[in-house]
XYZ file of C-alpha atoms in Angstrom:
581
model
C 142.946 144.377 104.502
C 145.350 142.366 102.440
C 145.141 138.502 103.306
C 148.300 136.594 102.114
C 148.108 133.671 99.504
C 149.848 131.111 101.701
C 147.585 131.510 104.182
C 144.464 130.479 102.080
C 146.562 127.602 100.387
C 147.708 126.834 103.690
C 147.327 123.298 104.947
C 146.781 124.377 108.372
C 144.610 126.955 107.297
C 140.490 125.764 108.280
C 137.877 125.918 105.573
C 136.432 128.825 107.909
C 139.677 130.952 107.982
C 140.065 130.570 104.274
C 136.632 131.747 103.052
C 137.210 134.808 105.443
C 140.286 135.204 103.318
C 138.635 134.961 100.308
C 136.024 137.520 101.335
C 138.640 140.422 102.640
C 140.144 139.901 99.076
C 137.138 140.610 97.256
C 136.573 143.883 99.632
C 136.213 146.709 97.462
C 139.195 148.192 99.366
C 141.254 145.215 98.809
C 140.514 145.852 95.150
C 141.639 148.888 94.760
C 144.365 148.579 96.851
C 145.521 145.979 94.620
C 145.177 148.110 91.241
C 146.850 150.876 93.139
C 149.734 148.897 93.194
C 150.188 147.343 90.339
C 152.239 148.879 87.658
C 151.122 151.298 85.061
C 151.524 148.623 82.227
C 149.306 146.438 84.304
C 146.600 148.538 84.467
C 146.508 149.616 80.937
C 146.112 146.320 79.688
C 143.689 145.149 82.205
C 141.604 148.326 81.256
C 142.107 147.464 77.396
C 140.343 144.465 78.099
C 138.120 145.312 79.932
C 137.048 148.132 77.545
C 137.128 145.175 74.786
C 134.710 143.155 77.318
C 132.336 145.978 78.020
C 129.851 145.382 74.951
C 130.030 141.632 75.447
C 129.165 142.331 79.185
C 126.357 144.921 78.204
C 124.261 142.525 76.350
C 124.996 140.002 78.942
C 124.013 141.729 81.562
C 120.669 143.038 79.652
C 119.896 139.189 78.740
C 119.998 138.564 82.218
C 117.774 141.352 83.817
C 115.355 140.785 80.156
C 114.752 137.116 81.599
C 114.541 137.622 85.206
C 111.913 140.602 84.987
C 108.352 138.826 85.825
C 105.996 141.174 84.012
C 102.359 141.675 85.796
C 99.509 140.848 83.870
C 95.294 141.367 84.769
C 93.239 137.589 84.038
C 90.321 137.247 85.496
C 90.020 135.801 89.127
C 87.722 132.496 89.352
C 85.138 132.767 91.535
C 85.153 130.759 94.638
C 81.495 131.215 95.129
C 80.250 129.767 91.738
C 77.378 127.550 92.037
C 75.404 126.664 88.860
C 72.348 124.663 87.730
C 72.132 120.883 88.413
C 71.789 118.878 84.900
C 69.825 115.868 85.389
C 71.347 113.055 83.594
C 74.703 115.873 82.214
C 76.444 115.703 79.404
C 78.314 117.743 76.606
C 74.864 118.545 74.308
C 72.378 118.390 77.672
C 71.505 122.090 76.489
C 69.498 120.172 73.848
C 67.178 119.081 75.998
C 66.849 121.684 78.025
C 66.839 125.010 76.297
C 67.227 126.860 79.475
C 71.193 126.128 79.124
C 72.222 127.847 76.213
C 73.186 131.443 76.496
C 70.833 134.219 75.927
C 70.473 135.158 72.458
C 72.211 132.023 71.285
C 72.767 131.599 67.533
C 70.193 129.111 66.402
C 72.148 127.575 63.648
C 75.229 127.298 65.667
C 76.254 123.912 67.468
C 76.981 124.618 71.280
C 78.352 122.406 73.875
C 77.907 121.883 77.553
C 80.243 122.649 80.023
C 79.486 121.294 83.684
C 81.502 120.218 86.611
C 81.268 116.327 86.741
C 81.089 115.882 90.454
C 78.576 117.640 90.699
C 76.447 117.603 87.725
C 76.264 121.475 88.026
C 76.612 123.594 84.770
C 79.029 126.351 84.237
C 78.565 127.418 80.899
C 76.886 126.762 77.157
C 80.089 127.256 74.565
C 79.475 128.019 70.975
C 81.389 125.331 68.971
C 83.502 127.429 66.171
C 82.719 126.609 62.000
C 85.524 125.953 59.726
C 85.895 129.832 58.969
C 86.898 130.762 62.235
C 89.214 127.926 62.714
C 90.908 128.422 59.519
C 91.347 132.091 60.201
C 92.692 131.374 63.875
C 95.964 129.298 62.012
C 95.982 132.146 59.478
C 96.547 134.667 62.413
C 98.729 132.232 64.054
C 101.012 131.702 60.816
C 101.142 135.892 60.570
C 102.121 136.007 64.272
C 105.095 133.541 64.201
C 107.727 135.400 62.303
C 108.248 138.365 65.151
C 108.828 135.396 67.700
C 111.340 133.541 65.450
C 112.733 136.907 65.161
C 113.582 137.096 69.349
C 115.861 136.693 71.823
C 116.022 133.796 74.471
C 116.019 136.243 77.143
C 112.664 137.587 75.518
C 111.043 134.183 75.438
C 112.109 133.570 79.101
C 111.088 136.166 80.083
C 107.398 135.070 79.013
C 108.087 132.099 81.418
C 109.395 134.175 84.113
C 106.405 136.427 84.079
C 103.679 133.107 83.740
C 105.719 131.129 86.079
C 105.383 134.676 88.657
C 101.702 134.668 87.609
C 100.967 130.675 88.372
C 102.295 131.108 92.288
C 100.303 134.308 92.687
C 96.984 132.561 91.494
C 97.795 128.905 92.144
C 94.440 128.693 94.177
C 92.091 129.591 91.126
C 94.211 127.653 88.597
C 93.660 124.442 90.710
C 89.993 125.791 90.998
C 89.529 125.917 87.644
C 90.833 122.478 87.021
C 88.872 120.850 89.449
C 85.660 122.356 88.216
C 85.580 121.049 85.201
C 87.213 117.605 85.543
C 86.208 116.793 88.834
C 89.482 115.868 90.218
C 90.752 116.489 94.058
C 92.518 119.722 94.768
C 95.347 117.473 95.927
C 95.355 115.540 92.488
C 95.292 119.309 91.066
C 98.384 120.377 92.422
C 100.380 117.290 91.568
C 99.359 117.219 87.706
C 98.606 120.741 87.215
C 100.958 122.769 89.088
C 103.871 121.048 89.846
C 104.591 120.078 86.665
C 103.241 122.939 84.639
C 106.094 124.717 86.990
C 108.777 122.588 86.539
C 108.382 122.608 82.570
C 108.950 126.150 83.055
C 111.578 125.972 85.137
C 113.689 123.599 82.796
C 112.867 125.992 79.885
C 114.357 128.521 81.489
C 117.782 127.152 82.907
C 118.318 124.767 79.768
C 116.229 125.693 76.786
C 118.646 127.514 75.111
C 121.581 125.227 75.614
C 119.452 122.790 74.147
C 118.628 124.587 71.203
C 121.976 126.535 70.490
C 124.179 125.023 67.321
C 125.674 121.950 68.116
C 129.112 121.338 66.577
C 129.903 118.534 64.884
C 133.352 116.644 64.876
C 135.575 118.024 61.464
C 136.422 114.875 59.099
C 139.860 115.151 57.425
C 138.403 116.190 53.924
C 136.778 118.894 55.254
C 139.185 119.879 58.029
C 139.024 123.533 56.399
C 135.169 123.782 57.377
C 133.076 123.935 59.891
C 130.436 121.641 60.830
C 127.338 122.591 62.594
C 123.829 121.551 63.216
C 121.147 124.794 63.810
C 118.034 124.060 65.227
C 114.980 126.113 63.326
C 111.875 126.867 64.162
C 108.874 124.901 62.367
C 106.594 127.726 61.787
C 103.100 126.650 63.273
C 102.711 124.157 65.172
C 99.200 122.426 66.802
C 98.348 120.264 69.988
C 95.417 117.865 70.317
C 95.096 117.031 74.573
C 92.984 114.903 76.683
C 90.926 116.181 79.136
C 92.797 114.584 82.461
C 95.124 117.428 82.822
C 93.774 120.158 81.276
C 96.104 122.856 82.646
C 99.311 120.790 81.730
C 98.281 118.954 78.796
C 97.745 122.609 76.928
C 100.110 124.892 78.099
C 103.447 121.767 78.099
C 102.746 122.169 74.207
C 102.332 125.993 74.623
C 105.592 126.612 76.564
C 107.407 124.123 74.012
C 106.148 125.769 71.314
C 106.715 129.366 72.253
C 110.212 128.912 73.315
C 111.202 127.289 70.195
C 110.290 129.883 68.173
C 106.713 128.613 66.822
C 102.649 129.474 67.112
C 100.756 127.156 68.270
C 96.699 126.254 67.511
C 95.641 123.872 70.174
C 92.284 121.929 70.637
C 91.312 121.128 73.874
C 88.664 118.245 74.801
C 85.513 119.058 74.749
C 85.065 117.461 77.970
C 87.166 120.512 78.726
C 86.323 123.256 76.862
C 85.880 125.849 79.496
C 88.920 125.455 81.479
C 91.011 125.084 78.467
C 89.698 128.611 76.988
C 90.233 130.187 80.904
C 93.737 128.781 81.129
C 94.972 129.718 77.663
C 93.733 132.939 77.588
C 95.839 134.136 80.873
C 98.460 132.700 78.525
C 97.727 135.237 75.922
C 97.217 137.928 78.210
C 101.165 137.131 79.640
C 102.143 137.125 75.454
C 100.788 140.537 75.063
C 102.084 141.971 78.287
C 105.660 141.014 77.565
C 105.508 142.307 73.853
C 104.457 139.080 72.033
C 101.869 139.254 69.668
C 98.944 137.126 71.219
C 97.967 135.597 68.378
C 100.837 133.385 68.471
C 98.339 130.916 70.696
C 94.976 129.665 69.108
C 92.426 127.402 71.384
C 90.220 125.616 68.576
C 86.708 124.896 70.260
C 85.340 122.463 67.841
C 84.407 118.498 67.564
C 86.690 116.171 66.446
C 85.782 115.564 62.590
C 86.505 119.364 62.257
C 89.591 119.241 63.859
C 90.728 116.670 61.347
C 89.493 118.567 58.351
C 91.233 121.808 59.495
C 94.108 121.018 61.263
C 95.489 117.472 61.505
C 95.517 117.393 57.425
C 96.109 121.369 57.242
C 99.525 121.330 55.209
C 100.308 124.989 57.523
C 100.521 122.443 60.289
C 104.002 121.160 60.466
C 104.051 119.270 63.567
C 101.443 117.627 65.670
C 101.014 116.710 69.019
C 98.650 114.422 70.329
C 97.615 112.967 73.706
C 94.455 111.010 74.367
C 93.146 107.335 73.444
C 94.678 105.125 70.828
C 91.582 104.640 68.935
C 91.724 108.902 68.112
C 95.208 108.475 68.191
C 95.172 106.683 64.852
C 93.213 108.619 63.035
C 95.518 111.511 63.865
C 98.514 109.987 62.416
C 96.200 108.603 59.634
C 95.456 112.526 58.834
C 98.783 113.786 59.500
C 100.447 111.187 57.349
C 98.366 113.001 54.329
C 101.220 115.670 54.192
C 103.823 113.485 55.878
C 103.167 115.722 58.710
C 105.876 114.699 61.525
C 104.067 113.941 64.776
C 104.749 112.733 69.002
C 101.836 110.984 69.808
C 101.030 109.615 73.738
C 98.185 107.162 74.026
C 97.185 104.638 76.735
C 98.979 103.429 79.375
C 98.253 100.523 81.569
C 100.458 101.478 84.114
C 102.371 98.185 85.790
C 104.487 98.072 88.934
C 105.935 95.422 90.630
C 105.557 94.971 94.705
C 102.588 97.717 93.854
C 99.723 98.832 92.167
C 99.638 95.988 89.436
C 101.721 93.263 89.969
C 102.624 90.898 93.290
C 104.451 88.344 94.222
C 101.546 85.169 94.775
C 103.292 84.281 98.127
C 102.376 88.230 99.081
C 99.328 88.879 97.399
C 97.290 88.350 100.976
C 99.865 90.247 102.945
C 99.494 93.101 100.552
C 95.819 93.127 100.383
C 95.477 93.003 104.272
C 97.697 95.802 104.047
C 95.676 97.795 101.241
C 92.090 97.299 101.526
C 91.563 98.964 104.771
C 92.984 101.746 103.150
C 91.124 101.931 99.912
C 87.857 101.082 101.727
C 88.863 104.493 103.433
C 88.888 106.424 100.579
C 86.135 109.401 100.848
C 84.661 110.067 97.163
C 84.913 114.339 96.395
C 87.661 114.719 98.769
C 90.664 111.632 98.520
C 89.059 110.403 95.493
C 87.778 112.844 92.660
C 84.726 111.962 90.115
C 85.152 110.667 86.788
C 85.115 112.676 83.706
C 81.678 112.257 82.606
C 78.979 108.942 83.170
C 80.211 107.804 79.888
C 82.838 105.110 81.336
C 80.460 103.584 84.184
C 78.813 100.837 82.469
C 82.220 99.658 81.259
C 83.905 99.876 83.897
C 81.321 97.532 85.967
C 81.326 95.209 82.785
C 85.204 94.278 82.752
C 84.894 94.374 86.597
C 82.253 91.665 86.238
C 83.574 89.761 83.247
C 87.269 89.641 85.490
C 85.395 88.392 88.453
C 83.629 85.697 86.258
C 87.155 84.475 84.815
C 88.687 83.902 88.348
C 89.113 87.387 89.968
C 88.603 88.212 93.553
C 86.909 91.336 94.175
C 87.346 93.032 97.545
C 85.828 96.194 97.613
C 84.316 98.448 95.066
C 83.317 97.838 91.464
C 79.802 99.725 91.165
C 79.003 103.601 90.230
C 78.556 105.263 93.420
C 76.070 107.844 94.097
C 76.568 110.398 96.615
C 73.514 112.036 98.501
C 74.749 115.463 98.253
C 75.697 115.449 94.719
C 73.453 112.621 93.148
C 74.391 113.890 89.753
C 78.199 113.433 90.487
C 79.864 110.889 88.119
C 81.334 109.016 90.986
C 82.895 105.024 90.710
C 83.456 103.253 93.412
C 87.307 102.928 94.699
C 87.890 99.466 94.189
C 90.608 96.501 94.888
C 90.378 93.409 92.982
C 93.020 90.826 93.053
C 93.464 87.887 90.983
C 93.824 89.425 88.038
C 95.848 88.010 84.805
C 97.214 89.422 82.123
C 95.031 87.544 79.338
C 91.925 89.518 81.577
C 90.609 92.820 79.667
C 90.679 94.686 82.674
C 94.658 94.349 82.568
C 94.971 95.336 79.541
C 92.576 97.876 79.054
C 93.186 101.736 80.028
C 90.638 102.342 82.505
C 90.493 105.826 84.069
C 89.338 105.116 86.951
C 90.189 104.739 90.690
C 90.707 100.649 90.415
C 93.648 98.948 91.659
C 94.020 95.377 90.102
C 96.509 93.239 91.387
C 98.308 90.708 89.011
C 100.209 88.076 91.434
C 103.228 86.346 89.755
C 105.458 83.301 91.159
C 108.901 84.473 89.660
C 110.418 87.818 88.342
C 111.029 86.241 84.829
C 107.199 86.036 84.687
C 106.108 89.350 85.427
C 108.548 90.620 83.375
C 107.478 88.279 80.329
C 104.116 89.798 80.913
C 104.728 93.160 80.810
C 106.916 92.686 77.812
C 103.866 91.180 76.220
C 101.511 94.283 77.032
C 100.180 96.195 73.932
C 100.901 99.534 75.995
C 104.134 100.836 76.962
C 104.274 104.355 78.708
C 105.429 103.691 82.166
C 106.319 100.765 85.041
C 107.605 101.009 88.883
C 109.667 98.737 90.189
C 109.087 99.047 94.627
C 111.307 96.850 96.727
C 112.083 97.210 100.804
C 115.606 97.974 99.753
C 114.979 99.892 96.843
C 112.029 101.680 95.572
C 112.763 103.487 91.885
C 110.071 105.735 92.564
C 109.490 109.204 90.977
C 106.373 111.877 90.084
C 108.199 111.879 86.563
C 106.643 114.802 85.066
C 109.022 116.636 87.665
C 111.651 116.194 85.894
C 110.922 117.803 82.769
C 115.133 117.409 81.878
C 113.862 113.488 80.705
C 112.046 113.057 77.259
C 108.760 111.635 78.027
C 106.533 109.227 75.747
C 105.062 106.020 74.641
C 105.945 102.489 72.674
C 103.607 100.079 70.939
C 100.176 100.826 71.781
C 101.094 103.632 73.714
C 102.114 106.011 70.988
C 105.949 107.238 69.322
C 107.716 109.909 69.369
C 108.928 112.234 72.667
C 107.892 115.668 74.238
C 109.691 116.978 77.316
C 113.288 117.193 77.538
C 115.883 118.629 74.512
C 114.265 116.057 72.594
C 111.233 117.084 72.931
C 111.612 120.634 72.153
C 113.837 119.782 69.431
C 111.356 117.703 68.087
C 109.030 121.081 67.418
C 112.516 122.562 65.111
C 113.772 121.709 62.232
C 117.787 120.627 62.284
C 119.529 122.134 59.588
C 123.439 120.980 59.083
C 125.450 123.577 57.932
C 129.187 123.262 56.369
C 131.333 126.927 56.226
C 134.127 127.548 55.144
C 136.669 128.529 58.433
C 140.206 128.226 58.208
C 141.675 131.480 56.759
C 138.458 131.191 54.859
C 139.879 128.619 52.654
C 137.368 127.850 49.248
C 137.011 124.754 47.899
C 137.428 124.776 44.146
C 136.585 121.833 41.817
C 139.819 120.237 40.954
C 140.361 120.596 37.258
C 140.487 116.650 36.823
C 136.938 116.403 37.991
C 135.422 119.763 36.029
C 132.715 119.186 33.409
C 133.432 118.143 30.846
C 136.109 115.252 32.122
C 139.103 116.007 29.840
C 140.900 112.983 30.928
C 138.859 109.849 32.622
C 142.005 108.259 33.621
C 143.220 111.348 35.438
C 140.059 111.472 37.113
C 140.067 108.476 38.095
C 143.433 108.104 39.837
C 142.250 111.694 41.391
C 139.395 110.114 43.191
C 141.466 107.104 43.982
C 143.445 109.022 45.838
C 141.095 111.101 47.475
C 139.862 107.959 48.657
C 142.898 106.470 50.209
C 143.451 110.132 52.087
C 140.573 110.275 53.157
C 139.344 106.658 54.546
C 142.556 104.366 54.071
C 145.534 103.408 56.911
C 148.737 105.256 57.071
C 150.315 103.742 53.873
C 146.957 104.406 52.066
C 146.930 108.311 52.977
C 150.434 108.943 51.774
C 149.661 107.116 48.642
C 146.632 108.940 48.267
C 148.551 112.324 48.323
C 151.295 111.395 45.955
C 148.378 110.220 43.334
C 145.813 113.777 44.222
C 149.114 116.078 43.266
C 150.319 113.387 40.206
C 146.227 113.699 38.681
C 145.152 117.645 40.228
């Protein structure tokens, strides 16, 4: 069974030959053959150490199987068959004109919103808005909750992800069901924003979260070569999210997962627009908390308007770190609010999203070529299955304004521009897909965020140009640059190794990557003592009350000069620390 060295070292010895070495080595038979053999010294120390090893190996090997054991949870299923009432004219508070769409025996002096699917104009359900009580309590229990997570293991935490990450491929179909009823996106657009990414934050968390939060060492200085320097990353305690409605799956639970595995609660409040997916996703989160022996209470979902958000959580001094994604106009008032307690905060706003040779910006000797090139395809677009609806009616009659107002200044319109109104779902919050060209950068509808499916096209006659323009732009989130040699392309959210965020306009601060979930901790250097646990005394020429200044003084001066000076200026510096210790 034995398989000599030479011939694995061997340089005429194939790759093939050598790996079939390797494996008759490794042959339990081989093994024991070998410790057989060896002598009796041998063995005793290699079963010393491996008797040493055995604890270490233990909790190793119970880390491991804690992590990798997905734990089944029940959540409800979403039904494929829903169908619900057509709202003429929907929108969040349409129950107030028709009475028939708040739940039976609703409170009367509650506030309630509507939640319907926006292709369709179809309701799904009347939600109670929560008071200030409830909202309050809900960080209370979160606060209560946190210290038993702070208290666990890594392997604990992932194996939260593990069993949610087991749970999201088993029920893919009604997550991306849920999504698309209540935003009105594609089922394609679904699985890119939604699942994808909600996976691969997981996925990251799992294989480097804890590298990226275990002590970091920090390089010794020679006055403190006896110590050790480290930096320990500590949880924040509670923690809350503010999201947009465009991702409602991702945009929670990217916070959530952050959160958890970082040691902290987490209160977050979903967009209205939202309300109902957000409370359906997030509790399956909950559920998968409580089924792998976290207290559930760890996650909040506040269901409430914005001006109680602010009053309760954005200047709630419990709240010691806030994330927020949506529009820059909200976004300022959150950092306003935070800022009343200095509360830290990563804040993503609006993006005008500019690529070159794409979607936004072309060279003017190519601007035809690429519109011959694009317009049959965007005239192909099919509304409710390539294209999804908007979020609500809300954006139309801007949308068709800075259209307009472009085309006055000089734009070329080519297709699109106009709400569009489908016979089968008239109600459906549907905009035209649309290609204009001509566009400039001094145009609104370049520089405004618009949410829609409209592709302007900015042509430029040199590269220093564009790139002037862009660096102009009030928003700064993201840019493609697409070439026929070279395309740096990438669905960036899959990499969820790379800290993700905004400049200017577009927000501050990072989520995603160790920066991101270092972000939600807070870093606390530590200096202990090491070396044959050496103390550091005060010298008596620097003990209060100074008996002699000059002493003192030529003390420090040579400190210095050890410390910080050349060569010469260290060996001074230790002749004058033992002449004035």
């Amino acid at each position: 069974m034995s398989c000599p060295l030479s011939s694995i070292l061997g340089k005429d010895c194939g790759i093939t030959q050598r790996l079939d070495c390797i494996q008759r080595q490794l042959h339990p038979t081989a093994v024991w053959e070998q410790i057989t053999t060896m002598p009796p010294w041998k063995v005793a120390v290699v079963v010393i150490v491996l008797i040493a090893k055995l604890p270490v190996f233990l909790a190793w090997l119970k880390n491991w199987t804690t992590s990798r054991t997905a734990v089944k949870f029940n959540w409800p299923e979403a039904s494929p068959e829903w169908k619900g009432k057509v709202i003429q004219n929907p929108d969040l508070f349409a129950h107030e004109r028709d009475a028939s769409l708040l739940p039976a025996g609703a409170d009367t002096k509650a506030q309630y919103l509507t939640c319907y699917d926006p292709s369709t104009g179809s309701h799904i359900e009347t939600i109670r808005l929560e008071n200030e009580a409830e909202i309050l309590a809900r960080l209370q229990k979160a606060w209560a909750a946190q210290p038993s997570l702070a208290a666990s293991s890594f392997a604990q935490r992932r194996r939260f992800l593990t069993s949610l990450k087991a749970w999201i491929l088993a029920h893919m179909s009604d997550i991306v069901a849920v999504a698309v009823r209540d935003t009105g996106k594609t089922r394609v657009d679904a699985v890119f924003g939604e699942i994808l990414t909600t996976l691969a934050k997981i996925d990251w968390l799992i294989s480097d979260g804890e590298a990226a939060l275990a002590p970091s060492k920090r390089k010794r200085t020679l006055l403190l070569a006896h110590k050790n320097s480290e930096v320990v990353y500590e949880p924040l305690g509670l923690v809350a999210a503010l999201v947009s409605w465009n991702y409602s799956f991702h945009n929670a639970l990217g916070p959530i997962l952050a959160a958890i595995f970082s040691g902290n609660a987490i209160v977050v409040k979903g967009s209205e627009q939202v309300a109902w997916s957000s409370r359906w996703f997030i509790g399956a989160v909950r559920a998968c908390l409580s089924a792998t022996g976290f207290d559930p209470e760890l996650v909040q979902l506040a269901i409430c308007l914005p001006g109680l958000a602010e009053k309760c959580i954005t200047t709630n001094p419990d709240v010691r770190h806030i994330t927020f994604i949506g529009s820059e106009p909200v976004g300022k008032l959150v950092a306003k609010a935070a800022a009343q307690n200095l509360t830290p905060t990563c804040i993503e706003l609006g993006v005008s999203i500019s690529s070159g040779l794409a979607d936004d910006q072309v060279p003017r000797s190519r601007q035809q070529e690429f519109i011959d090139l694009l317009l049959p395809r965007v005239r192909a677009l099919r509304l409710g299955k390539d294209v999804g609806s908007l979020i609500s009616h809300a954006p139309i009659a801007r949308l068709e304004k800075l259209i307009a107002e472009a085309v006055k200044q000089g734009a070329t319109l080519h297709c699109g521009g106009e709400r569009a109104v489908l016979p089968d779902r008239p109600e459906g919050a549907y905009f035209t897909p649309t290609l204009i060209s001509d566009v400039r950068m001094d145009m609104a509808l370049a520089t405004e965020e618009l949410f829609a499916p409209v592709m302007t096209v900015v042509p430029y006659d040199s590269v220093e140009e564009a790139v002037a323009w862009l660096k102009k732009q009030r928003f700064g989130l993201g840019a493609g640059v697409y070439g026929g040699k070279r395309a740096d392309f990438g669905v960036f959210y899959l990499n969820q190794s790379m800290p993700f965020g905004g400049v200017k306009a577009s927000g501050h601060s990072r989520f995603a990557g160790p920066e991101g979930l270092r972000s939600l901790c807070n870093p606390k250097a530590l200096i202990q003592d090491t070396v044959f646990k050496v103390r550091t005394s005060i010298p008596p020429a620097l003990d209060y009350p100074i008996k002699n200044e000059d002493k003192a003084w030529g003390f420090l001066h040579g400190l210095v000069g050890l410390g910080f000076g050349g060569i010469g200026g260290k060996v001074k510096g230790i002749f004058e620390l033992v002449r004035n210790g």
